[in-house]
Coordinates of C-alpha atoms and ligand atoms in Angstrom, one line a residue:
Chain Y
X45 CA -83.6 -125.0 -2.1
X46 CA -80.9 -122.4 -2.7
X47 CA -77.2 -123.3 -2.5
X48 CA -76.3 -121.3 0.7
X49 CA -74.7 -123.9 2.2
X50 CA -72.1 -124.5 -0.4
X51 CA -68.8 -122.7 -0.3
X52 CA -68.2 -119.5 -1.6
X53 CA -66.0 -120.6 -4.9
X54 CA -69.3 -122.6 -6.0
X55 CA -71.7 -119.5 -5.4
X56 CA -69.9 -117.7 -7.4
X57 CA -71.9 -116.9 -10.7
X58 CA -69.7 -118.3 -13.2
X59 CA -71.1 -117.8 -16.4
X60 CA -72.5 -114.2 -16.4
X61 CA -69.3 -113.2 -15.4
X62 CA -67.9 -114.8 -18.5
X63 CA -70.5 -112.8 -20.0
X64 CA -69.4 -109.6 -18.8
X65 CA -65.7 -110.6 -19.2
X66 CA -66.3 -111.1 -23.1
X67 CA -68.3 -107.8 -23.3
X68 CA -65.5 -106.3 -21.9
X69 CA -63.0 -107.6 -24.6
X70 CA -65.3 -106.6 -27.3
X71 CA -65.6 -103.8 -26.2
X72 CA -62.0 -102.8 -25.8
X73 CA -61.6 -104.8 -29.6
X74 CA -64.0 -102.4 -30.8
X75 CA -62.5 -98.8 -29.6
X76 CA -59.3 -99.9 -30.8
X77 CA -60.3 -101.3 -34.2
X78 CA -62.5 -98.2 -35.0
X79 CA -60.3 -95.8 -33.1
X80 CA -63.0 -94.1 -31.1
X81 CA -61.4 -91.1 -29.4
X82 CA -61.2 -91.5 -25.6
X83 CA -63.1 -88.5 -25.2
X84 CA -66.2 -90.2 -26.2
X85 CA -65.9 -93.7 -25.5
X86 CA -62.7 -94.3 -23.6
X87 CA -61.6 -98.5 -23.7
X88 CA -62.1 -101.1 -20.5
X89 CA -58.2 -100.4 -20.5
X90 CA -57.6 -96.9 -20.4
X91 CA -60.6 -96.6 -17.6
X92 CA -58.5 -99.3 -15.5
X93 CA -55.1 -96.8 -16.2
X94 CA -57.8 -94.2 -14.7
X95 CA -58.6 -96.4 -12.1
X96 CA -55.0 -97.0 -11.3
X97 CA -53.7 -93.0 -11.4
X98 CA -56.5 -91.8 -9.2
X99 CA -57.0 -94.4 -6.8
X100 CA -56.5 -92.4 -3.8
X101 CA -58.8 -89.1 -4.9
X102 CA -61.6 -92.0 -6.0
X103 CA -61.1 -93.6 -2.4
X104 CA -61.4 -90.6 -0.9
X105 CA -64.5 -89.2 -2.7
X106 CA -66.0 -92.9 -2.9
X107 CA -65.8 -92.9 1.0
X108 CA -67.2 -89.6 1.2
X109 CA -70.4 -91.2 -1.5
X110 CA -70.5 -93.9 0.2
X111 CA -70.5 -92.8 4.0
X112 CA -73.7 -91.0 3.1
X113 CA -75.2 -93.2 1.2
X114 CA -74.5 -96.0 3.7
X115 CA -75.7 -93.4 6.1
X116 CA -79.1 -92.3 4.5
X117 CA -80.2 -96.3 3.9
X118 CA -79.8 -96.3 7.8
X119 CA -82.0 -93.6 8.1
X120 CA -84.2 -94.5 5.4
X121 CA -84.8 -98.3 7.1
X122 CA -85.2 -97.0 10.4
X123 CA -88.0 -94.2 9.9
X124 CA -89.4 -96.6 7.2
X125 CA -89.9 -99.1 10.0
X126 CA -91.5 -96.7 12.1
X127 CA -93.7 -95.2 9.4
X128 CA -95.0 -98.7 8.7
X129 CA -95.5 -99.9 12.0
X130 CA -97.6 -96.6 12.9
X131 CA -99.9 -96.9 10.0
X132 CA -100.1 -100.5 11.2
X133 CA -100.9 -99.9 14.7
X134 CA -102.7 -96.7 14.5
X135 CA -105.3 -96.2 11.9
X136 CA -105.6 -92.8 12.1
X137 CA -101.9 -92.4 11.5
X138 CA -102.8 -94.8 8.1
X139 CA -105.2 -92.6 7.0
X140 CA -103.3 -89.5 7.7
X141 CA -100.2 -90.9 5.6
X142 CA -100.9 -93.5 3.7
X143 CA -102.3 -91.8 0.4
X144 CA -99.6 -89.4 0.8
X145 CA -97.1 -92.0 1.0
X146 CA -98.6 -93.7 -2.2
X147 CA -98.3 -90.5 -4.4
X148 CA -94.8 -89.5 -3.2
X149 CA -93.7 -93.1 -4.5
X150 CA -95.5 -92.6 -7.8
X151 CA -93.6 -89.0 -8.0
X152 CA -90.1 -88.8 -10.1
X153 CA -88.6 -87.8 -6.7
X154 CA -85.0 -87.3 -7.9
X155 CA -86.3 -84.3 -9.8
X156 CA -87.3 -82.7 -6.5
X157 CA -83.5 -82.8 -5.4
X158 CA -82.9 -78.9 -6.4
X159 CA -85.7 -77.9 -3.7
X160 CA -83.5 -79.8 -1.2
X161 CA -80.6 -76.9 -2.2
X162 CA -83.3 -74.3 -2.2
X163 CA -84.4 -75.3 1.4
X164 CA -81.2 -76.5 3.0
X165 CA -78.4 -75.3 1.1
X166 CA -75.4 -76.4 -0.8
X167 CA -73.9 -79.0 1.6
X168 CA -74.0 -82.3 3.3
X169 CA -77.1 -81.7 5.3
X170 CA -79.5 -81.1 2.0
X171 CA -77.3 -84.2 0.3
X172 CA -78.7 -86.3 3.4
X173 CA -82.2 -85.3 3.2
X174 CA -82.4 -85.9 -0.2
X175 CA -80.7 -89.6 -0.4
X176 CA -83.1 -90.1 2.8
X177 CA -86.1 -88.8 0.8
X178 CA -85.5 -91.0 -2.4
X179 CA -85.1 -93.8 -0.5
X180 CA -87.9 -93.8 2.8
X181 CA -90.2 -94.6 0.5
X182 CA -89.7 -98.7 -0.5
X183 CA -89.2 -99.3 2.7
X184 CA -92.3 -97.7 4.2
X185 CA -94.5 -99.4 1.4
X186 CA -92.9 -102.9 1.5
X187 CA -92.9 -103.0 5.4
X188 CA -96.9 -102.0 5.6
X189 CA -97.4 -104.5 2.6
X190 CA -95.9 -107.2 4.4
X191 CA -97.6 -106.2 7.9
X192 CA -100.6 -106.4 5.7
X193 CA -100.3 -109.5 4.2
X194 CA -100.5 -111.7 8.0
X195 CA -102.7 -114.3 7.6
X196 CA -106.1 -113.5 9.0
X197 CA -106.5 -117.4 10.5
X198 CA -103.2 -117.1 12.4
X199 CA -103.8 -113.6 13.8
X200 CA -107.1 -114.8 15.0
X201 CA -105.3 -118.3 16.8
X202 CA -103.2 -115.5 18.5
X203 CA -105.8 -113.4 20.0
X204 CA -107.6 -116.6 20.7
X205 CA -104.1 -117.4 23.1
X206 CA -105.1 -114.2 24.6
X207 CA -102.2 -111.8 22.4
X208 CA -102.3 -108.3 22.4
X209 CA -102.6 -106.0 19.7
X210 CA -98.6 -105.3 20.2
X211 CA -98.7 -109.1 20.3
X212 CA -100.1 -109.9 17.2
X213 CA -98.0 -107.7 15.6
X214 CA -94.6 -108.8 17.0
X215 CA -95.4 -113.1 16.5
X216 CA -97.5 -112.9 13.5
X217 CA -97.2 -109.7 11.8
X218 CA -93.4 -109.1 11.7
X219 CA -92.3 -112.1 10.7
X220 CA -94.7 -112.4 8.0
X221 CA -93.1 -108.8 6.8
X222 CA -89.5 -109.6 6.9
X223 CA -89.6 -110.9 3.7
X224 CA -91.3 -107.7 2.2
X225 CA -89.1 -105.4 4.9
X226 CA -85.9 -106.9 3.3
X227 CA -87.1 -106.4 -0.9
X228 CA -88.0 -103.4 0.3
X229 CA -84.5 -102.4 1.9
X230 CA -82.6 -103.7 -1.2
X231 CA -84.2 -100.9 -3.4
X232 CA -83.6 -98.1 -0.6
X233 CA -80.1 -99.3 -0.8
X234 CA -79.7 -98.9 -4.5
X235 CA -82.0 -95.4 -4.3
X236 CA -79.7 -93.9 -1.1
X237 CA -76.9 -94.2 -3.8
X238 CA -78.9 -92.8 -6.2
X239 CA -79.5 -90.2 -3.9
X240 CA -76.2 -89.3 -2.3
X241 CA -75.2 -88.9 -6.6
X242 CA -77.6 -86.5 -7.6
X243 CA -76.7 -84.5 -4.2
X244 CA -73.4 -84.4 -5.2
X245 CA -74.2 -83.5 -8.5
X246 CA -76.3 -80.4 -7.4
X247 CA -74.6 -79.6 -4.3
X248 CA -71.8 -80.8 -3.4
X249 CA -67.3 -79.8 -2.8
X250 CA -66.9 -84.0 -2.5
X251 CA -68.0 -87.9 -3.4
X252 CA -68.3 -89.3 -6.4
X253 CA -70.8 -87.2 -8.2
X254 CA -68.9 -84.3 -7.6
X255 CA -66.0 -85.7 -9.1
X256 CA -67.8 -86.8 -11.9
X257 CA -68.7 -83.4 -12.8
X258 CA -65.1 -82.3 -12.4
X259 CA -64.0 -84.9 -14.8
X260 CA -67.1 -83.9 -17.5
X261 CA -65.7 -80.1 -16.8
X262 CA -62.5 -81.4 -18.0
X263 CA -63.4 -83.8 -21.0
X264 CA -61.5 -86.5 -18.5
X265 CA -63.9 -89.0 -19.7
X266 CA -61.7 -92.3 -18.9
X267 CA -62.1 -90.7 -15.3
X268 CA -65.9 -90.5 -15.5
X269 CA -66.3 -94.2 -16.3
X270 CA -63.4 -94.8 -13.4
X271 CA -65.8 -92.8 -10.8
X272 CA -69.3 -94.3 -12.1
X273 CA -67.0 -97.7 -11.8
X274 CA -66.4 -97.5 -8.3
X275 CA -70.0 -96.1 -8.0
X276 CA -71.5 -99.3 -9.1
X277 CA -68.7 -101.4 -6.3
X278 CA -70.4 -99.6 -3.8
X279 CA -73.9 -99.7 -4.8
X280 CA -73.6 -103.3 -5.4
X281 CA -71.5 -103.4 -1.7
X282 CA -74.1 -102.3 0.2
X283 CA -76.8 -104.4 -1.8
X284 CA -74.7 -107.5 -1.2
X285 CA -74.8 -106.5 2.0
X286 CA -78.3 -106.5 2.5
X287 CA -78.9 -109.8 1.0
X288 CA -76.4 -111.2 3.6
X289 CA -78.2 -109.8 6.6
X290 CA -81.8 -110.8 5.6
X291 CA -79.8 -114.4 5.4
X292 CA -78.9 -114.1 8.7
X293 CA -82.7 -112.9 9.5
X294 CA -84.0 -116.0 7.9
X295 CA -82.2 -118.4 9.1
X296 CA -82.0 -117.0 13.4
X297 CA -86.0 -116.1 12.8
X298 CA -86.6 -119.1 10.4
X299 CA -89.3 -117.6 7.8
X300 CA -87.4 -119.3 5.1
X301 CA -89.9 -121.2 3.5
Chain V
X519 CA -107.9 -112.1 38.2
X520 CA -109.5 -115.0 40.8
X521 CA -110.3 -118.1 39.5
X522 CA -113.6 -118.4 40.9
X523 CA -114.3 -121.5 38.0
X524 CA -113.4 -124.2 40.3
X525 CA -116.8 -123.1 42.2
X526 CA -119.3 -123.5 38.8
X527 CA -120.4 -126.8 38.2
X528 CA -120.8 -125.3 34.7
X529 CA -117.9 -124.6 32.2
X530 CA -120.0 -122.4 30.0
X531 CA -123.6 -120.8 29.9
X532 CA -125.2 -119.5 27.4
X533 CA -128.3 -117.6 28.4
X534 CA -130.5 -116.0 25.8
X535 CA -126.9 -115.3 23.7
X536 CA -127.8 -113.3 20.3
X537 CA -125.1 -112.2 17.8
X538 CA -126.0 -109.6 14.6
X539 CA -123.1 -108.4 12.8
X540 CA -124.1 -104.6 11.9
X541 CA -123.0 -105.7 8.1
X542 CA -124.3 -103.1 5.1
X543 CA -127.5 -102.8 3.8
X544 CA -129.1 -105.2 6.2
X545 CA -128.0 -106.2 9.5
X546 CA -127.1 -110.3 9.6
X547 CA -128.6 -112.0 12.4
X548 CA -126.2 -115.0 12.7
X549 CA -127.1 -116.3 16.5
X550 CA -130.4 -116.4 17.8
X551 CA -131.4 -116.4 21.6
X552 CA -129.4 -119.4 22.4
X553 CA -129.4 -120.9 25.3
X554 CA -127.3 -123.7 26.8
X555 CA -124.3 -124.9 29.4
X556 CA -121.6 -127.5 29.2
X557 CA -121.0 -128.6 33.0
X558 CA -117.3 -129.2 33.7
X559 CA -115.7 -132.1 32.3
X560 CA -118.8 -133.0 29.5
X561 CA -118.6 -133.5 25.6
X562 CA -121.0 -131.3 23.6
X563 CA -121.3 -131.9 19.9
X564 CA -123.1 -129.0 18.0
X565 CA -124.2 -130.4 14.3
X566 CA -125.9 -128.0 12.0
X567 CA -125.9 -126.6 8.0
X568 CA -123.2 -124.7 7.3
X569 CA -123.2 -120.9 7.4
X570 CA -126.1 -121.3 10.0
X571 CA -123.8 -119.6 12.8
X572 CA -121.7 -122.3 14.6
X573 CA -118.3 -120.6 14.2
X574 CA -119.7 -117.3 15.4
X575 CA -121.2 -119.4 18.4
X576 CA -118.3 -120.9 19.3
X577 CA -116.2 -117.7 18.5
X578 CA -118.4 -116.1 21.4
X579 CA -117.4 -119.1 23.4
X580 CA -113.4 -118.1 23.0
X581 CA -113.9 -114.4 24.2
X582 CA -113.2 -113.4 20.3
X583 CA -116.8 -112.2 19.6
X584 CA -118.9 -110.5 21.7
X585 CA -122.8 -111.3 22.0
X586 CA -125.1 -108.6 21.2
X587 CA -127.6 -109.5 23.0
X588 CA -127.9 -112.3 26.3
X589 CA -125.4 -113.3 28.8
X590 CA -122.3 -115.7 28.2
X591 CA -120.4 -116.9 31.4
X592 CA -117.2 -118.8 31.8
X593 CA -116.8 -120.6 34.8
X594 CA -119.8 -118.7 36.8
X595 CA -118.3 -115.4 35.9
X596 CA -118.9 -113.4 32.6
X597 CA -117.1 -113.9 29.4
X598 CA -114.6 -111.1 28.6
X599 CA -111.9 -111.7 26.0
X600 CA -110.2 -114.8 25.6
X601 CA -109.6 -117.1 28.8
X602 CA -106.6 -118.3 29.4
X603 CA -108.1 -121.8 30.6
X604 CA -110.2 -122.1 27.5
X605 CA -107.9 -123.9 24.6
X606 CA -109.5 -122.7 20.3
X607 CA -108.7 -125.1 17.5
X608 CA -109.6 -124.1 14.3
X609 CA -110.6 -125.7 10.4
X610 CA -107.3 -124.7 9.8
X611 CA -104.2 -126.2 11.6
X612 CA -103.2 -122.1 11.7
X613 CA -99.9 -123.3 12.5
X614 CA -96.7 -120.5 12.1
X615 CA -94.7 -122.1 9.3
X616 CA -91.5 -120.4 10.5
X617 CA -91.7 -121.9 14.1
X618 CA -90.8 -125.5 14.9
X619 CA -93.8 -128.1 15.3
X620 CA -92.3 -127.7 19.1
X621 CA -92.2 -124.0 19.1
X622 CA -95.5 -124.1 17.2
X623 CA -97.1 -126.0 20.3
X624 CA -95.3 -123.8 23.2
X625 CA -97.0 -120.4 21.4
X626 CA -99.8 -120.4 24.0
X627 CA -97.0 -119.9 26.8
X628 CA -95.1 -117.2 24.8
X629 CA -98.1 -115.7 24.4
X630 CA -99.1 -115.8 28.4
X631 CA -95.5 -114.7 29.4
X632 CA -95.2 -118.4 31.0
X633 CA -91.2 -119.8 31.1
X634 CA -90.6 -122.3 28.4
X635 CA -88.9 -124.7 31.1
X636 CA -92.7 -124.5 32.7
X637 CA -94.2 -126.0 29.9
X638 CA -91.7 -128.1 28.0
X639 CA -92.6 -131.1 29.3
X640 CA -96.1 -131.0 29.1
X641 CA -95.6 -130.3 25.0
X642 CA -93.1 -133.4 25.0
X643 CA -95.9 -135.4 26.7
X644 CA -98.3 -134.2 24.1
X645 CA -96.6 -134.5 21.3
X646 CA -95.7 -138.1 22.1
X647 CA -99.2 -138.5 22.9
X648 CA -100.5 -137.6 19.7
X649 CA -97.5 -139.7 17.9
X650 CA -95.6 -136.7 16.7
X651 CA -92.6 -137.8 18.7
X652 CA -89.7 -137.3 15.9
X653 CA -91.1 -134.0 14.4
X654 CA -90.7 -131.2 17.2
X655 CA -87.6 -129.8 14.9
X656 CA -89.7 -130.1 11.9
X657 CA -91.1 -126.9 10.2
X658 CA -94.8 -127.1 9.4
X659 CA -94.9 -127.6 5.8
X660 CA -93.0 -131.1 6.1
X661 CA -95.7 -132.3 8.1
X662 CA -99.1 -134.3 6.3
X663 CA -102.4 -132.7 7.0
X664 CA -103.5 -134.5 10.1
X665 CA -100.1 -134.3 11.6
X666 CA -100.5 -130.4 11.3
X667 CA -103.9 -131.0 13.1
X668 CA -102.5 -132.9 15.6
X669 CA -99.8 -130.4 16.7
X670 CA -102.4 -128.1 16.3
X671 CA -104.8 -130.3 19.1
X672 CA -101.1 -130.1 20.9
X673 CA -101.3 -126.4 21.1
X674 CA -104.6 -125.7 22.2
X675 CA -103.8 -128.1 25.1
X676 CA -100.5 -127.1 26.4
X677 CA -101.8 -124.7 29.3
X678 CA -104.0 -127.3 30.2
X679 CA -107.1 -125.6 29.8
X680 CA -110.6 -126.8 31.3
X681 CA -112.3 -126.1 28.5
X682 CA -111.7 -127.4 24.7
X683 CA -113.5 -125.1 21.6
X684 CA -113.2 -126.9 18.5
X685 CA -114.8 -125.7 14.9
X686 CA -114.6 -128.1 12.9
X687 CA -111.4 -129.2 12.8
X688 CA -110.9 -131.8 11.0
X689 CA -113.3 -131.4 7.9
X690 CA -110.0 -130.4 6.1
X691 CA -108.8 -133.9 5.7
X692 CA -109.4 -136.8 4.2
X693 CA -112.3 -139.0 5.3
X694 CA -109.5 -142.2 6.6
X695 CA -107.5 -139.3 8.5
X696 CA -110.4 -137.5 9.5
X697 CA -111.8 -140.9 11.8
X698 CA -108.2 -141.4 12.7
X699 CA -108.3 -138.3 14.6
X700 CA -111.5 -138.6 15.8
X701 CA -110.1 -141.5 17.6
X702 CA -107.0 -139.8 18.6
X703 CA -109.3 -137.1 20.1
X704 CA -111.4 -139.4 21.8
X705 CA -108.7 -141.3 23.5
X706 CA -106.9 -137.5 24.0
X707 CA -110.4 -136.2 26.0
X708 CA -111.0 -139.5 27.8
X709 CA -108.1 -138.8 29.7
X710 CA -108.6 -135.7 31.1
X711 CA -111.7 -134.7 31.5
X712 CA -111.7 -131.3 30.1
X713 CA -115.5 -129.6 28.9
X714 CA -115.3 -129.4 25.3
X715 CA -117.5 -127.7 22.3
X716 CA -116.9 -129.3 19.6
X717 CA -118.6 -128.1 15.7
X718 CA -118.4 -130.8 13.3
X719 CA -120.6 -132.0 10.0
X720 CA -119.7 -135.6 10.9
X721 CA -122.5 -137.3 12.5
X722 CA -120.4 -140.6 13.5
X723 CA -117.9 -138.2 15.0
X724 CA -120.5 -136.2 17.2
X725 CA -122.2 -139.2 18.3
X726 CA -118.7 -141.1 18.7
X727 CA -117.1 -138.3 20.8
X728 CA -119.7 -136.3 22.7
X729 CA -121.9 -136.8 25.9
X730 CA -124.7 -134.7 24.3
X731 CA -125.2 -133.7 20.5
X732 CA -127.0 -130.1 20.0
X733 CA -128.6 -129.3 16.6
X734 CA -128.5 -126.1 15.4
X735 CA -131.5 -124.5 13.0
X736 CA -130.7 -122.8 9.5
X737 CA -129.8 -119.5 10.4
X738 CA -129.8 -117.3 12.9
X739 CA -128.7 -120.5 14.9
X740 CA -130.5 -121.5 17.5
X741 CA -131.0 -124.9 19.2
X742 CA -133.2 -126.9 17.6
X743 CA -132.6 -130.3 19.1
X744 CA -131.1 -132.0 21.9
X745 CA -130.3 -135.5 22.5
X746 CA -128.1 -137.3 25.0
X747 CA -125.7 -139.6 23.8
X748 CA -126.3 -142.9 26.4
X749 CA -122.9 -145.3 25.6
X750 CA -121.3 -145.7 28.9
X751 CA -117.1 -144.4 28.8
X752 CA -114.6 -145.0 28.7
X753 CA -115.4 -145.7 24.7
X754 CA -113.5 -147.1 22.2
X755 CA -113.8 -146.8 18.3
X756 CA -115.2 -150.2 18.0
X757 CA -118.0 -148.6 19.0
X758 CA -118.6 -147.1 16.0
X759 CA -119.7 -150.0 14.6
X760 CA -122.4 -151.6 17.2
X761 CA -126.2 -151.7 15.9
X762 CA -126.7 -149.0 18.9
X763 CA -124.4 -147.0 17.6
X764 CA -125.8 -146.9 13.7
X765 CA -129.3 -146.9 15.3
X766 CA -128.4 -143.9 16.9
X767 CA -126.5 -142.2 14.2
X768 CA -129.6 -143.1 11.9
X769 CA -132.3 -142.0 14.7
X770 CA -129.8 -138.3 14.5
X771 CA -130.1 -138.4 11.0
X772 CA -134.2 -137.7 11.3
X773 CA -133.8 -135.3 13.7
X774 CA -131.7 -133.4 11.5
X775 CA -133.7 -133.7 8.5
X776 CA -137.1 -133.0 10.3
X777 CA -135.3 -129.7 11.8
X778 CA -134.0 -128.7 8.6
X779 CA -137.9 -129.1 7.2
X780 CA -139.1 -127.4 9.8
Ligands
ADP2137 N1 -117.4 -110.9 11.1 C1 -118.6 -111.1 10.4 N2 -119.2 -110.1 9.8 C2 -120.3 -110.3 9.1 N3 -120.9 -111.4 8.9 C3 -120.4 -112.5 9.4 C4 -119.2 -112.4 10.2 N4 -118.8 -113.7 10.6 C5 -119.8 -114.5 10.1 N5 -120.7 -113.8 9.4 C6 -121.9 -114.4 8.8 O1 -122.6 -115.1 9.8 C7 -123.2 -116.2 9.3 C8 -122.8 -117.4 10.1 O2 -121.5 -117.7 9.9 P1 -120.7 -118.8 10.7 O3 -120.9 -118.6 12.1 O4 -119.3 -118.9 10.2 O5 -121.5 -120.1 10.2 P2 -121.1 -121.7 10.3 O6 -119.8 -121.8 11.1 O7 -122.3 -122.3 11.0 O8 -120.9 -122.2 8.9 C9 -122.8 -116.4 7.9 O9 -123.8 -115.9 7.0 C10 -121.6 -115.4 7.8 O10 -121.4 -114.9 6.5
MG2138 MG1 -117.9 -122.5 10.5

């Protein structure tokens, strides 16, 4: 099956990193060969210099991105576990929510972040709701999906042992769901950071977005790519880190398959 | 609640039992006035064309239906919700494929709040039975179809129920497997002396297993025919292939055929 047991050099995706590494070159081969001016397309090197002279202004605003992006996902999870496992439980809570739900996800919601400002403010609270808002959503739909998708034979051998409705749903249901719980959480991850950006793009005196803005204001373009670079660590951070716990998951609650 | 079962000489009654599902445009009448008992520690085989209302019968049986109509008692008391004495094996092994064949068989006492050091060593003793011995780490989808069948008989056996519902369960597999676990079964039920209700197509295996074979009518199901099966106990497979025993199956065979005419 997969190659989680091997060590971590081995894991280590060898050849689309060569890929990336050889875009890379070309692409620094190509700014200097046709002198692009830095303002437009700044080279993999000049970025790194970037990278280098702001380190401690990108740390800073990259914890500030990432503390609420790391903090929305952990909203977004929890209340879409709750949302799901309502609808599941209570019907009438399904009904009430579910079509909602379903049009919400269809809706470009990142466009909606300017009624966050209009409602809460310029600020950290409106950032929040909005990164929360973008990224309930997966969640909430891949959960119920999952706690859909049980296996009609097995619930019945459960009730047959004499299992509650609560019972059902914690030995058959959940554990059939994890799988679709955890795809869902990977794209709230990715959306929270989404999220926490466009905050800071709208409404925001810190993080990343913010800073990106600065830089655009002052043509600092090597400083964009060095922002939108650590942007994409982080993303990928939490994403990575997601993948590790619903490891973990699998292999205490064994729905590997 | 009291267990007032040990006083009934009868495992299960039926009495008048009628079952309609309130399904869209017409109501479908699946069980018709159905009337019957299985007295503590007997064999009943129920035969029968498919779709004619066994599995709703014998879902009645496990508390997971509820008649519409007549009177369905467990132990001298009535029937409501699943029984915690009464063990259900399905078509289906329904086994959880991300539990151990162990943890598979021990779901029952999860599921009753009973400690795991309770009933450990009545699943060892099972699964040894059965042959599985070797596989209690192994995940469900390593195992064949009848081994998945036998940790499924496992399960419906670890509280040591009086009373043993079975719908069909073997017609999954392959005919060689399928006898095998008729035989396994037999053997199994021989000694302990559970009640059991047991839905199969296979005549040898009604005959083979039970102390009396009902036949069910197309549907709505009802009893058609009744006939007690006379070879002493304990049995063994060899049976199977006496003159009696073909003479029997063959004499079954009419009755069958003149109550599907009919
Ligand atoms: N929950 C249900 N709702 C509606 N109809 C049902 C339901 N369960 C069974 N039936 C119908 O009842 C009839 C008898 O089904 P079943 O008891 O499964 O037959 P058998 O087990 O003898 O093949 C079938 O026509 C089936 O479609
Ligand atoms: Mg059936």
């Amino acid at each position: 099956m997969s190659g989680s047991a091997l060590p971590l050099p081995q894991r280590l995706p060898l050849l689309p990193l060569a890929t990336g590494l050889l875009a890379l070159l070309l692409w620094e081969l190509l700014v200097r060969w046709a002198r692009i001016p830095n303002v437009l397309l700044p080279s993999p090197g000049s970025v790194a210099g970037s990278l280098w002279l702001a380190a401690p202004q990108l740390a800073w605003h990259g914890l500030a991105t990432g503390g609420a992006a790391v903090g929305a996902f952990v909203v977004a999870v929890a209340a879409g576990l709750v949302l799901a496992t309502m609808m599941m439980l209570w019907p009438l809570v399904n009904r009430l929510l579910y079509p909602n739900l379903l049009l919400f996800q269809l809706l470009p919601k990142v466009a909606l972040g300017p009624l966050f400002v209009v409602w809460l403010g310029i600020g950290l609270p409106s950032l929040l709701a909005f990164a929360v808002f973008v990224s309930v959503f997966p969640v909430a739909i891949g959960m119920l999906t999952g706690l859909r998708a049980a296996d009609a034979n097995q619930v019945r051998m459960c009730q047959a042992a004499g299992g509650s409705n609560w019972q059902v749903f914690r030995h058959i249901r959940l554990p059939t769901a994890m799988p679709y719980g955890f795809a869902g959480a990977k794209v709230a991850a990715t959306m929270a950071f989404t999220g926490a950006t466009v905050g800071e793009f709208i409404s925001a005196n810190a993080g990343l977005g913010y800073m990106v803005m600065q830089a655009q204001a002052k043509s600092d373009t090597p400083l964009i790519f060095a922002a939108l670079a650590v942007l994409c660590l982080l993303g990928a951070g939490l994403y990575a880190a997601v993948g590790v716990a619903e490891d973990a998951a699998r292999r205490r609650w064994g729905t590997r398959r | 609640m009291p267990d007032t079962s040990a006083l009934a000489s009868e495992a299960v009654r039926f009495q008048a039992v009628g079952k309609t599902f309130p399904t869209r445009p017409h109501p479908l009448r699946a069980v018709e006035s159905v009337s019957f008992s299985v007295r503590r520690g007997e064999f009943v085989s129920i035969l029968g064309p498919s779709g004619c209302g066994k599995s709703t019968l014998l879902m009645m049986a496990a508390g997971l239906e509820t008649p519409t109509e007549g009177r369905l008692e467990r132990g001298g008391v009535a029937l409501e919700g699943p029984h915690r004495q009464t063990g259900v094996m399905f078509q289906d092994a329904t086994l959880l494929p991300w539990l151990s064949v162990l943890d598979n068989v021990l779901f029952p006492a999860v599921i009753r709040h009973i400690p795991r050091a309770k009933v450990l060593d009545q699943a060892m003793r099972l699964i040894e039975t059965v042959g599985l011995k070797g596989f209690e780490h192994s995940r469900p989808h390593e195992l064949s179809g009848g081994m998945r069948q036998r940790a499924a008989i496992c399960r419906a056996l670890v509280l040591d129920p009086d009373l043993l519902l079975m719908d069909e369960p073997f017609s999954a597999l392959d005919a060689i497997t399928r006898d095998e676990m008729g035989d396994v079964l037999l053997d199994l039920w021989q000694h302990t002396h559970k009640s059991a209700i047991f839905v199969t197509h296979s005549i040898r295996e009604a005959v083979l297993l039970a102390d009396r074979v009902l036949v069910m009518s197309r549907r709505p199901a009802t009893v058609a025919e009744e006939l007690v099966v006379p070879f002493p106990r304990p049995r063994s497979p060899a049976l199977a292939d006496t003159a009696e025993f073909a003479a029997l199956v063959a004499h079954l065979r009419g009755v069958i055929a003149r109550s599907m005419a009919a």
